[in-house]
PDB file of C-alpha atoms in Angstrom:
ATOM      1  CA  UNK A   1      63.654  -0.284 -24.434  1.00 55.00           C
ATOM      2  CA  UNK A   2      61.662   2.787 -25.704  1.00 58.00           C
ATOM      3  CA  UNK A   3      59.422   4.411 -22.469  1.00 73.00           C
ATOM      4  CA  UNK A   4      56.528   6.328 -25.425  1.00 76.00           C
ATOM      5  CA  UNK A   5      55.072   3.655 -26.565  1.00 77.00           C
ATOM      6  CA  UNK A   6      51.638   3.536 -27.523  1.00 76.00           C
ATOM      7  CA  UNK A   7      48.691   1.661 -24.983  1.00 71.00           C
ATOM      8  CA  UNK A   8      47.010  -0.716 -26.000  1.00 78.00           C
ATOM      9  CA  UNK A   9      43.252  -1.716 -25.671  1.00 75.00           C
ATOM     10  CA  UNK A  10      39.920   0.567 -26.498  1.00 77.00           C
ATOM     11  CA  UNK A  11      39.977   3.718 -27.333  1.00 73.00           C
ATOM     12  CA  UNK A  12      38.901   6.517 -24.867  1.00 71.00           C
ATOM     13  CA  UNK A  13      35.700   7.182 -24.400  1.00 70.00           C
ATOM     14  CA  UNK A  14      34.018  10.040 -25.354  1.00 65.00           C
ATOM     15  CA  UNK A  15      33.081  12.883 -23.808  1.00 62.00           C
ATOM     16  CA  UNK A  16      29.521  12.530 -22.276  1.00 60.00           C
ATOM     17  CA  UNK A  17      28.057  15.463 -24.231  1.00 59.00           C
ATOM     18  CA  UNK A  18      27.747  12.945 -27.620  1.00 58.00           C
ATOM     19  CA  UNK A  19      25.089  12.480 -30.228  1.00 59.00           C
ATOM     20  CA  UNK A  20      23.233  10.298 -28.037  1.00 60.00           C
ATOM     21  CA  UNK A  21      21.815  13.882 -25.861  1.00 61.00           C
ATOM     22  CA  UNK A  22      21.407  15.397 -28.529  1.00 62.00           C
ATOM     23  CA  UNK A  23      19.192  12.868 -30.391  1.00 62.00           C
ATOM     24  CA  UNK A  24      17.031  12.764 -26.676  1.00 62.00           C
ATOM     25  CA  UNK A  25      17.520  16.945 -27.032  1.00 62.00           C
ATOM     26  CA  UNK A  26      15.254  17.463 -30.335  1.00 65.00           C
ATOM     27  CA  UNK A  27      12.910  14.967 -29.258  1.00 67.00           C
ATOM     28  CA  UNK A  28       9.536  15.817 -29.001  1.00 64.00           C
ATOM     29  CA  UNK A  29       8.189  15.668 -25.179  1.00 63.00           C
ATOM     30  CA  UNK A  30       5.916  12.174 -25.094  1.00 57.00           C
ATOM     31  CA  UNK A  31       1.971  12.145 -24.130  1.00 58.00           C
ATOM     32  CA  UNK A  32       1.172  10.529 -21.854  1.00 53.00           C
ATOM     33  CA  UNK A  33      -1.197   6.861 -22.530  1.00 48.00           C
ATOM     34  CA  UNK A  34      -4.116   6.290 -20.787  1.00 46.00           C
ATOM     35  CA  UNK A  35      -4.126   4.057 -18.161  1.00 47.00           C
ATOM     36  CA  UNK A  36      -7.318   1.830 -17.586  1.00 45.00           C
ATOM     37  CA  UNK A  37      -8.396   0.185 -14.678  1.00 49.00           C
ATOM     38  CA  UNK A  38      -4.447   1.352 -13.288  1.00 51.00           C
ATOM     39  CA  UNK A  39      -3.828   1.112  -9.605  1.00 52.00           C
ATOM     40  CA  UNK A  40      -1.959   4.645  -8.805  1.00 55.00           C
ATOM     41  CA  UNK A  41       1.978   4.391  -7.747  1.00 55.00           C
ATOM     42  CA  UNK A  42       2.402   4.987  -4.509  1.00 54.00           C
ATOM     43  CA  UNK A  43       3.201   8.017  -3.462  1.00 56.00           C
ATOM     44  CA  UNK A  44       5.779   9.298  -1.132  1.00 58.00           C
ATOM     45  CA  UNK A  45       7.973   5.919  -1.796  1.00 59.00           C
ATOM     46  CA  UNK A  46      11.310   8.075  -2.125  1.00 69.00           C
ATOM     47  CA  UNK A  47      13.340   5.351  -1.563  1.00 86.00           C
ATOM     48  CA  UNK A  48      13.117   1.200  -2.245  1.00 86.00           C
ATOM     49  CA  UNK A  49      13.908  -1.899  -0.476  1.00 88.00           C
ATOM     50  CA  UNK A  50      15.035  -5.151  -1.822  1.00 89.00           C
ATOM     51  CA  UNK A  51      11.339  -7.875  -0.619  1.00 87.00           C
ATOM     52  CA  UNK A  52      12.583 -11.776   0.097  1.00 87.00           C
ATOM     53  CA  UNK A  53       8.462 -13.967  -0.251  1.00 87.00           C
ATOM     54  CA  UNK A  54       7.966 -17.451  -1.037  1.00 89.00           C
ATOM     55  CA  UNK A  55       4.901 -17.580  -3.424  1.00 91.00           C
ATOM     56  CA  UNK A  56       3.993 -21.085  -5.199  1.00 94.00           C
ATOM     57  CA  UNK A  57       6.064 -22.108  -8.024  1.00 95.00           C
ATOM     58  CA  UNK A  58       2.864 -22.549 -10.816  1.00 96.00           C
ATOM     59  CA  UNK A  59       1.502 -19.001  -9.639  1.00 96.00           C
ATOM     60  CA  UNK A  60       4.982 -17.776 -10.062  1.00 96.00           C
ATOM     61  CA  UNK A  61       5.532 -18.893 -13.716  1.00 97.00           C
ATOM     62  CA  UNK A  62       1.550 -17.699 -14.108  1.00 96.00           C
ATOM     63  CA  UNK A  63       2.775 -13.867 -13.188  1.00 96.00           C
ATOM     64  CA  UNK A  64       5.634 -13.974 -15.296  1.00 96.00           C
ATOM     65  CA  UNK A  65       4.022 -15.434 -17.974  1.00 96.00           C
ATOM     66  CA  UNK A  66       1.013 -12.031 -17.362  1.00 96.00           C
ATOM     67  CA  UNK A  67       4.046  -9.768 -17.292  1.00 96.00           C
ATOM     68  CA  UNK A  68       6.130 -10.648 -19.665  1.00 95.00           C
ATOM     69  CA  UNK A  69       2.860 -10.843 -22.296  1.00 95.00           C
ATOM     70  CA  UNK A  70       1.363  -7.231 -21.356  1.00 94.00           C
ATOM     71  CA  UNK A  71       4.543  -5.398 -19.869  1.00 93.00           C
ATOM     72  CA  UNK A  72       4.282  -3.149 -22.870  1.00 91.00           C
ATOM     73  CA  UNK A  73      -0.335  -2.574 -22.230  1.00 93.00           C
ATOM     74  CA  UNK A  74       0.350  -1.781 -19.209  1.00 91.00           C
ATOM     75  CA  UNK A  75       3.252   0.141 -19.523  1.00 90.00           C
ATOM     76  CA  UNK A  76       5.473  -1.450 -16.568  1.00 90.00           C
ATOM     77  CA  UNK A  77       8.823  -0.304 -15.995  1.00 92.00           C
ATOM     78  CA  UNK A  78       9.411  -3.456 -14.052  1.00 94.00           C
ATOM     79  CA  UNK A  79       9.369  -7.161 -12.555  1.00 94.00           C
ATOM     80  CA  UNK A  80       9.432  -4.729  -9.132  1.00 93.00           C
ATOM     81  CA  UNK A  81       6.612  -2.248 -10.672  1.00 93.00           C
ATOM     82  CA  UNK A  82       4.219  -4.942 -11.680  1.00 95.00           C
ATOM     83  CA  UNK A  83       4.415  -7.114  -8.091  1.00 94.00           C
ATOM     84  CA  UNK A  84       3.951  -3.756  -6.315  1.00 93.00           C
ATOM     85  CA  UNK A  85       1.209  -2.466  -8.274  1.00 94.00           C
ATOM     86  CA  UNK A  86      -0.204  -5.983  -8.012  1.00 94.00           C
ATOM     87  CA  UNK A  87       0.249  -5.519  -3.700  1.00 94.00           C
ATOM     88  CA  UNK A  88      -1.087  -2.593  -4.075  1.00 94.00           C
ATOM     89  CA  UNK A  89      -4.664  -2.824  -5.327  1.00 95.00           C
ATOM     90  CA  UNK A  90      -4.366  -5.745  -2.751  1.00 96.00           C
ATOM     91  CA  UNK A  91      -3.714  -3.248  -0.203  1.00 95.00           C
ATOM     92  CA  UNK A  92      -6.172  -0.905  -1.452  1.00 96.00           C
ATOM     93  CA  UNK A  93      -9.099  -3.112  -1.831  1.00 96.00           C
ATOM     94  CA  UNK A  94      -8.376  -4.283   2.259  1.00 96.00           C
ATOM     95  CA  UNK A  95      -8.158  -0.772   2.689  1.00 95.00           C
ATOM     96  CA  UNK A  96     -11.910  -0.505   1.712  1.00 96.00           C
ATOM     97  CA  UNK A  97     -13.663  -3.035   2.613  1.00 96.00           C
ATOM     98  CA  UNK A  98     -11.965  -3.383   6.298  1.00 95.00           C
ATOM     99  CA  UNK A  99     -10.607   0.738   7.471  1.00 93.00           C
ATOM    100  CA  UNK A 100     -12.971   3.286   5.422  1.00 93.00           C
ATOM    101  CA  UNK A 101     -10.646   3.642   2.755  1.00 92.00           C
ATOM    102  CA  UNK A 102      -8.195   4.836   5.170  1.00 94.00           C
ATOM    103  CA  UNK A 103      -4.672   3.521   5.371  1.00 93.00           C
ATOM    104  CA  UNK A 104      -4.014   1.466   8.557  1.00 93.00           C
ATOM    105  CA  UNK A 105      -1.875   2.437  11.578  1.00 91.00           C
ATOM    106  CA  UNK A 106       1.227   0.661  12.050  1.00 86.00           C
ATOM    107  CA  UNK A 107       3.196  -1.090   8.955  1.00 84.00           C
ATOM    108  CA  UNK A 108       7.038  -0.613  11.060  1.00 83.00           C
ATOM    109  CA  UNK A 109       6.630  -3.887  12.940  1.00 83.00           C
ATOM    110  CA  UNK A 110       8.816  -7.478  11.761  1.00 82.00           C
ATOM    111  CA  UNK A 111       6.531  -9.698  10.977  1.00 79.00           C
ATOM    112  CA  UNK A 112       6.443 -12.484  12.894  1.00 77.00           C
ATOM    113  CA  UNK A 113       8.048 -15.514  10.907  1.00 76.00           C
ATOM    114  CA  UNK A 114       6.562 -18.577   9.864  1.00 70.00           C
ATOM    115  CA  UNK A 115       2.795 -19.906   9.583  1.00 70.00           C
ATOM    116  CA  UNK A 116       0.231 -17.591  11.799  1.00 68.00           C
ATOM    117  CA  UNK A 117      -2.620 -19.673  13.955  1.00 68.00           C
ATOM    118  CA  UNK A 118      -6.354 -19.609  11.689  1.00 65.00           C
ATOM    119  CA  UNK A 119      -8.503 -17.047  13.213  1.00 60.00           C
TER     120      UNK A 119
END
């Protein structure tokens, strides 16, 4: 048998400096579209963490429908960004009402599992 066989499979990948990078380099800088009534993006968040929570099925379907119907107009990058903005809107509202607009102290303790007792 001959040892000089041609490899079988797809051809090698193109170098990174391909056509896609040339097209990207020649694009004009995008202008920022005004965001009406959009919550400010959280500042100082350098890392992301996975969050798991339970939500009623009807509320989840409604939220997903709203996200899919408006993601282009609101310029949502992802479902995660949509949920983060929704939660942060509520955080800003509560800080404004109950803490004179300042951030509440804490936030590093684990949340207690299960339901809380009614106040």
